[in-house]
Amino acid sequence: MRVSSFDQVFVPRDALLAGAHGRFAPDGTFISDVPDPAKRVLRSIRRVTPGKLSMSALTLGITRTALVIAVRHGRRRTIRGPGGRIPLMALRSHHGSLLGAGADAYAMTALHRDLIEQWSTHRDADYARTEWQLAVGKGWITWRAREILAECRERCSSQGCSPPTTSPNTWPASNCRSPPKATTWPSG
């Protein structure tokens, strides 16, 4: 079974992945210490495992940034409420979902740090288990991040996600009002 194949395509020798799983001799013959083609593919894929950690790290950075933007937007934006204008953050529909998302982002960060520790200290005997944990961790982190990013986008609407409202250095004069010093949460 072949996953993919190429016909009449030239790939320079220095662009080929090589190792015990497979390499080309100077005369062009294929040499491998792993005779089973399926096992060769799995061995080749091991090279992408560190990339899973990088993807998780990138995803976490984006997620935490989105949460900061959503919280700042909720503190800065006011709406009409009982007794006058109140910050959007005073509404449970705004801060409740962000609180849960913040807790998940904290858990995602702790998991990512644990995965980095496992990866950096694993032994060859632990490789399969470590690789499996990285795959599961990366999967959960990226899927949950996707949900959190969607929630942040909904909480901010288009106004909260635009560059003028996310960077204090580029706020127009009309957006430069400071967030309230103390927030009183309405009861109920």
PDB file of C-alpha atoms in Angstrom:
ATOM      1  CA  MET A   1       0.000   0.000   0.000  1.00  0.00           C
ATOM      2  CA  ARG A   2       1.297   3.447  -0.911  1.00  0.00           C
ATOM      3  CA  VAL A   3       0.177   6.608   0.775  1.00  0.00           C
ATOM      4  CA  SER A   4       1.426   8.799  -2.056  1.00  0.00           C
ATOM      5  CA  SER A   5       3.582   8.353  -5.098  1.00  0.00           C
ATOM      6  CA  PHE A   6       5.290  10.594  -7.616  1.00  0.00           C
ATOM      7  CA  ASP A   7       6.130   9.998 -11.232  1.00  0.00           C
ATOM      8  CA  GLN A   8       8.851  11.875 -13.129  1.00  0.00           C
ATOM      9  CA  VAL A   9       9.523  14.298 -10.269  1.00  0.00           C
ATOM     10  CA  PHE A  10      13.105  15.190  -9.357  1.00  0.00           C
ATOM     11  CA  VAL A  11      13.882  15.846  -5.702  1.00  0.00           C
ATOM     12  CA  PRO A  12      17.480  16.847  -4.923  1.00  0.00           C
ATOM     13  CA  ARG A  13      19.358  14.492  -2.569  1.00  0.00           C
ATOM     14  CA  ASP A  14      19.836  17.206   0.089  1.00  0.00           C
ATOM     15  CA  ALA A  15      16.017  17.713   0.253  1.00  0.00           C
ATOM     16  CA  LEU A  16      15.316  14.071   1.112  1.00  0.00           C
ATOM     17  CA  LEU A  17      14.725  12.943   4.673  1.00  0.00           C
ATOM     18  CA  ALA A  18      17.240  10.263   5.461  1.00  0.00           C
ATOM     19  CA  GLY A  19      18.008   8.026   8.389  1.00  0.00           C
ATOM     20  CA  ALA A  20      17.911   4.394   9.434  1.00  0.00           C
ATOM     21  CA  HIS A  21      14.376   4.171   8.063  1.00  0.00           C
ATOM     22  CA  GLY A  22      15.584   4.916   4.541  1.00  0.00           C
ATOM     23  CA  ARG A  23      18.254   6.653   2.469  1.00  0.00           C
ATOM     24  CA  PHE A  24      19.681   6.605  -1.014  1.00  0.00           C
ATOM     25  CA  ALA A  25      23.198   5.428  -1.757  1.00  0.00           C
ATOM     26  CA  PRO A  26      25.329   7.549  -4.102  1.00  0.00           C
ATOM     27  CA  ASP A  27      24.463   5.171  -6.958  1.00  0.00           C
ATOM     28  CA  GLY A  28      20.708   5.809  -6.364  1.00  0.00           C
ATOM     29  CA  THR A  29      19.742   2.522  -4.718  1.00  0.00           C
ATOM     30  CA  PHE A  30      17.398   2.661  -1.737  1.00  0.00           C
ATOM     31  CA  ILE A  31      18.796   1.326   1.564  1.00  0.00           C
ATOM     32  CA  SER A  32      16.795   0.789   4.761  1.00  0.00           C
ATOM     33  CA  ASP A  33      17.410  -0.871   8.105  1.00  0.00           C
ATOM     34  CA  VAL A  34      13.616  -1.232   8.425  1.00  0.00           C
ATOM     35  CA  PRO A  35      12.376  -3.727   5.826  1.00  0.00           C
ATOM     36  CA  ASP A  36       8.610  -3.262   6.390  1.00  0.00           C
ATOM     37  CA  PRO A  37       7.308  -0.238   4.383  1.00  0.00           C
ATOM     38  CA  ALA A  38       4.534   0.514   6.924  1.00  0.00           C
ATOM     39  CA  LYS A  39       7.044   0.609   9.776  1.00  0.00           C
ATOM     40  CA  ARG A  40       9.299   2.869   7.672  1.00  0.00           C
ATOM     41  CA  VAL A  41       6.456   5.379   7.321  1.00  0.00           C
ATOM     42  CA  LEU A  42       5.771   5.329  11.064  1.00  0.00           C
ATOM     43  CA  ARG A  43       9.454   5.786  11.796  1.00  0.00           C
ATOM     44  CA  SER A  44       9.604   8.729   9.393  1.00  0.00           C
ATOM     45  CA  ILE A  45       6.628  10.371  11.052  1.00  0.00           C
ATOM     46  CA  ARG A  46       8.473  10.409  14.375  1.00  0.00           C
ATOM     47  CA  ARG A  47      10.333  13.413  13.061  1.00  0.00           C
ATOM     48  CA  VAL A  48       7.190  15.546  13.337  1.00  0.00           C
ATOM     49  CA  THR A  49       6.675  14.908  17.065  1.00  0.00           C
ATOM     50  CA  PRO A  50       8.586  18.041  18.189  1.00  0.00           C
ATOM     51  CA  GLY A  51       6.381  20.002  15.791  1.00  0.00           C
ATOM     52  CA  LYS A  52       3.359  18.975  17.853  1.00  0.00           C
ATOM     53  CA  LEU A  53       4.880  20.783  20.815  1.00  0.00           C
ATOM     54  CA  SER A  54       5.523  23.848  18.671  1.00  0.00           C
ATOM     55  CA  MET A  55       1.943  23.811  17.399  1.00  0.00           C
ATOM     56  CA  SER A  56       0.616  23.573  20.955  1.00  0.00           C
ATOM     57  CA  ALA A  57       2.828  26.468  22.078  1.00  0.00           C
ATOM     58  CA  LEU A  58       1.685  28.660  19.199  1.00  0.00           C
ATOM     59  CA  THR A  59      -1.953  27.785  19.845  1.00  0.00           C
ATOM     60  CA  LEU A  60      -1.618  28.620  23.537  1.00  0.00           C
ATOM     61  CA  GLY A  61      -0.075  32.006  22.808  1.00  0.00           C
ATOM     62  CA  ILE A  62      -2.882  32.909  20.429  1.00  0.00           C
ATOM     63  CA  THR A  63      -5.527  31.669  22.880  1.00  0.00           C
ATOM     64  CA  ARG A  64      -4.182  33.637  25.826  1.00  0.00           C
ATOM     65  CA  THR A  65      -3.893  36.765  23.679  1.00  0.00           C
ATOM     66  CA  ALA A  66      -7.507  36.397  22.521  1.00  0.00           C
ATOM     67  CA  LEU A  67      -8.644  36.063  26.141  1.00  0.00           C
ATOM     68  CA  VAL A  68      -6.772  39.221  27.146  1.00  0.00           C
ATOM     69  CA  ILE A  69      -8.355  41.117  24.254  1.00  0.00           C
ATOM     70  CA  ALA A  70     -11.849  39.854  25.155  1.00  0.00           C
ATOM     71  CA  VAL A  71     -11.452  40.780  28.830  1.00  0.00           C
ATOM     72  CA  ARG A  72     -10.083  44.248  28.016  1.00  0.00           C
ATOM     73  CA  HIS A  73     -12.888  44.805  25.541  1.00  0.00           C
ATOM     74  CA  GLY A  74     -15.452  43.792  28.166  1.00  0.00           C
ATOM     75  CA  ARG A  75     -14.008  46.236  30.669  1.00  0.00           C
ATOM     76  CA  ARG A  76     -13.714  49.082  28.163  1.00  0.00           C
ATOM     77  CA  ARG A  77     -17.051  48.786  26.343  1.00  0.00           C
ATOM     78  CA  THR A  78     -20.103  50.085  28.169  1.00  0.00           C
ATOM     79  CA  ILE A  79     -23.755  49.424  27.577  1.00  0.00           C
ATOM     80  CA  ARG A  80     -26.964  50.896  28.903  1.00  0.00           C
ATOM     81  CA  GLY A  81     -27.983  49.177  32.110  1.00  0.00           C
ATOM     82  CA  PRO A  82     -29.992  49.778  35.248  1.00  0.00           C
ATOM     83  CA  GLY A  83     -28.891  53.093  36.684  1.00  0.00           C
ATOM     84  CA  GLY A  84     -26.823  54.218  33.681  1.00  0.00           C
ATOM     85  CA  ARG A  85     -23.948  52.824  31.668  1.00  0.00           C
ATOM     86  CA  ILE A  86     -22.241  49.653  32.864  1.00  0.00           C
ATOM     87  CA  PRO A  87     -19.223  47.786  31.511  1.00  0.00           C
ATOM     88  CA  LEU A  88     -20.006  44.850  29.268  1.00  0.00           C
ATOM     89  CA  MET A  89     -17.953  42.711  31.668  1.00  0.00           C
ATOM     90  CA  ALA A  90     -20.691  43.170  34.294  1.00  0.00           C
ATOM     91  CA  LEU A  91     -22.932  40.816  32.320  1.00  0.00           C
ATOM     92  CA  ARG A  92     -22.715  37.123  33.153  1.00  0.00           C
ATOM     93  CA  SER A  93     -23.155  36.254  29.505  1.00  0.00           C
ATOM     94  CA  HIS A  94     -19.850  38.034  28.847  1.00  0.00           C
ATOM     95  CA  HIS A  95     -17.673  37.237  31.844  1.00  0.00           C
ATOM     96  CA  GLY A  96     -19.037  33.743  32.606  1.00  0.00           C
ATOM     97  CA  SER A  97     -17.865  32.117  29.399  1.00  0.00           C
ATOM     98  CA  LEU A  98     -14.543  33.966  29.541  1.00  0.00           C
ATOM     99  CA  LEU A  99     -13.934  32.749  33.084  1.00  0.00           C
ATOM    100  CA  GLY A 100     -14.388  29.123  31.983  1.00  0.00           C
ATOM    101  CA  ALA A 101     -12.215  29.705  28.933  1.00  0.00           C
ATOM    102  CA  GLY A 102      -9.515  31.264  31.133  1.00  0.00           C
ATOM    103  CA  ALA A 103      -9.561  28.231  33.419  1.00  0.00           C
ATOM    104  CA  ASP A 104      -9.220  25.933  30.417  1.00  0.00           C
ATOM    105  CA  ALA A 105      -6.344  28.028  29.041  1.00  0.00           C
ATOM    106  CA  TYR A 106      -4.600  27.676  32.403  1.00  0.00           C
ATOM    107  CA  ALA A 107      -5.095  23.885  32.292  1.00  0.00           C
ATOM    108  CA  MET A 108      -3.900  23.788  28.671  1.00  0.00           C
ATOM    109  CA  THR A 109      -0.751  25.671  29.648  1.00  0.00           C
ATOM    110  CA  ALA A 110      -0.063  23.289  32.548  1.00  0.00           C
ATOM    111  CA  LEU A 111      -0.563  20.296  30.247  1.00  0.00           C
ATOM    112  CA  HIS A 112       1.747  21.781  27.610  1.00  0.00           C
ATOM    113  CA  ARG A 113       4.483  22.407  30.167  1.00  0.00           C
ATOM    114  CA  ASP A 114       4.122  18.831  31.418  1.00  0.00           C
ATOM    115  CA  LEU A 115       4.382  17.527  27.844  1.00  0.00           C
ATOM    116  CA  ILE A 116       7.563  19.535  27.286  1.00  0.00           C
ATOM    117  CA  GLU A 117       9.025  18.038  30.457  1.00  0.00           C
ATOM    118  CA  GLN A 118       8.067  14.517  29.366  1.00  0.00           C
ATOM    119  CA  TRP A 119       9.529  15.039  25.888  1.00  0.00           C
ATOM    120  CA  SER A 120      12.801  16.465  27.160  1.00  0.00           C
ATOM    121  CA  THR A 121      13.351  13.675  29.702  1.00  0.00           C
ATOM    122  CA  HIS A 122      11.944  10.614  27.927  1.00  0.00           C
ATOM    123  CA  ARG A 123      14.012   7.494  27.341  1.00  0.00           C
ATOM    124  CA  ASP A 124      13.840   5.291  24.269  1.00  0.00           C
ATOM    125  CA  ALA A 125      11.809   2.736  26.219  1.00  0.00           C
ATOM    126  CA  ASP A 126       9.200   5.455  26.978  1.00  0.00           C
ATOM    127  CA  TYR A 127       9.123   6.866  23.443  1.00  0.00           C
ATOM    128  CA  ALA A 128       5.840   5.286  22.286  1.00  0.00           C
ATOM    129  CA  ARG A 129       3.964   6.388  25.412  1.00  0.00           C
ATOM    130  CA  THR A 130       5.459   9.888  25.297  1.00  0.00           C
ATOM    131  CA  GLU A 131       4.634  10.233  21.613  1.00  0.00           C
ATOM    132  CA  TRP A 132       1.044   9.115  22.265  1.00  0.00           C
ATOM    133  CA  GLN A 133       0.672  11.610  25.139  1.00  0.00           C
ATOM    134  CA  LEU A 134       2.024  14.410  22.932  1.00  0.00           C
ATOM    135  CA  ALA A 135      -0.450  13.553  20.187  1.00  0.00           C
ATOM    136  CA  VAL A 136      -3.413  13.460  22.581  1.00  0.00           C
ATOM    137  CA  GLY A 137      -2.283  16.632  24.377  1.00  0.00           C
ATOM    138  CA  LYS A 138      -1.772  18.538  21.139  1.00  0.00           C
ATOM    139  CA  GLY A 139      -5.156  17.380  19.902  1.00  0.00           C
ATOM    140  CA  TRP A 140      -6.995  18.535  23.023  1.00  0.00           C
ATOM    141  CA  ILE A 141      -5.094  21.818  23.246  1.00  0.00           C
ATOM    142  CA  THR A 142      -5.734  22.791  19.626  1.00  0.00           C
ATOM    143  CA  TRP A 143      -9.400  21.720  19.613  1.00  0.00           C
ATOM    144  CA  ARG A 144     -10.179  23.517  22.872  1.00  0.00           C
ATOM    145  CA  ALA A 145      -8.261  26.579  21.673  1.00  0.00           C
ATOM    146  CA  ARG A 146     -10.453  26.670  18.597  1.00  0.00           C
ATOM    147  CA  GLU A 147     -13.552  26.748  20.811  1.00  0.00           C
ATOM    148  CA  ILE A 148     -12.057  29.449  23.053  1.00  0.00           C
ATOM    149  CA  LEU A 149     -11.108  31.605  20.075  1.00  0.00           C
ATOM    150  CA  ALA A 150     -14.655  31.345  18.727  1.00  0.00           C
ATOM    151  CA  GLU A 151     -16.022  32.333  22.146  1.00  0.00           C
ATOM    152  CA  CYS A 152     -13.673  35.324  22.366  1.00  0.00           C
ATOM    153  CA  ARG A 153     -14.670  36.403  18.879  1.00  0.00           C
ATOM    154  CA  GLU A 154     -18.356  36.209  19.870  1.00  0.00           C
ATOM    155  CA  ARG A 155     -17.770  38.135  23.109  1.00  0.00           C
ATOM    156  CA  CYS A 156     -15.929  40.922  21.293  1.00  0.00           C
ATOM    157  CA  SER A 157     -18.025  41.177  18.131  1.00  0.00           C
ATOM    158  CA  SER A 158     -16.317  42.900  15.240  1.00  0.00           C
ATOM    159  CA  GLN A 159     -15.511  46.026  17.247  1.00  0.00           C
ATOM    160  CA  GLY A 160     -13.454  44.250  19.907  1.00  0.00           C
ATOM    161  CA  CYS A 161     -11.299  42.349  17.422  1.00  0.00           C
ATOM    162  CA  SER A 162     -10.310  45.248  15.191  1.00  0.00           C
ATOM    163  CA  PRO A 163      -6.771  46.638  15.569  1.00  0.00           C
ATOM    164  CA  PRO A 164      -7.818  50.080  16.887  1.00  0.00           C
ATOM    165  CA  THR A 165      -9.426  48.489  19.943  1.00  0.00           C
ATOM    166  CA  THR A 166      -6.758  45.886  20.685  1.00  0.00           C
ATOM    167  CA  SER A 167      -3.630  48.025  20.884  1.00  0.00           C
ATOM    168  CA  PRO A 168      -3.527  50.976  23.318  1.00  0.00           C
ATOM    169  CA  ASN A 169      -0.940  52.709  21.111  1.00  0.00           C
ATOM    170  CA  THR A 170      -3.334  52.911  18.164  1.00  0.00           C
ATOM    171  CA  TRP A 171      -6.608  53.746  19.920  1.00  0.00           C
ATOM    172  CA  PRO A 172      -8.399  56.703  18.374  1.00  0.00           C
ATOM    173  CA  ALA A 173      -9.299  59.508  20.773  1.00  0.00           C
ATOM    174  CA  SER A 174     -12.896  58.285  21.049  1.00  0.00           C
ATOM    175  CA  ASN A 175     -11.721  54.868  22.268  1.00  0.00           C
ATOM    176  CA  CYS A 176      -9.234  56.185  24.819  1.00  0.00           C
ATOM    177  CA  ARG A 177     -11.517  56.226  27.806  1.00  0.00           C
ATOM    178  CA  SER A 178     -10.102  54.207  30.658  1.00  0.00           C
ATOM    179  CA  PRO A 179     -11.904  51.121  31.937  1.00  0.00           C
ATOM    180  CA  PRO A 180     -13.802  51.632  35.183  1.00  0.00           C
ATOM    181  CA  LYS A 181     -11.643  51.475  38.297  1.00  0.00           C
ATOM    182  CA  ALA A 182     -14.021  49.220  40.218  1.00  0.00           C
ATOM    183  CA  THR A 183     -16.792  47.113  38.809  1.00  0.00           C
ATOM    184  CA  THR A 184     -19.973  46.511  40.696  1.00  0.00           C
ATOM    185  CA  TRP A 185     -21.580  43.298  39.595  1.00  0.00           C
ATOM    186  CA  PRO A 186     -25.339  43.410  39.373  1.00  0.00           C
ATOM    187  CA  SER A 187     -27.050  40.875  41.576  1.00  0.00           C
ATOM    188  CA  GLY A 188     -29.184  38.106  40.104  1.00  0.00           C
TER     189      GLY A 188
END
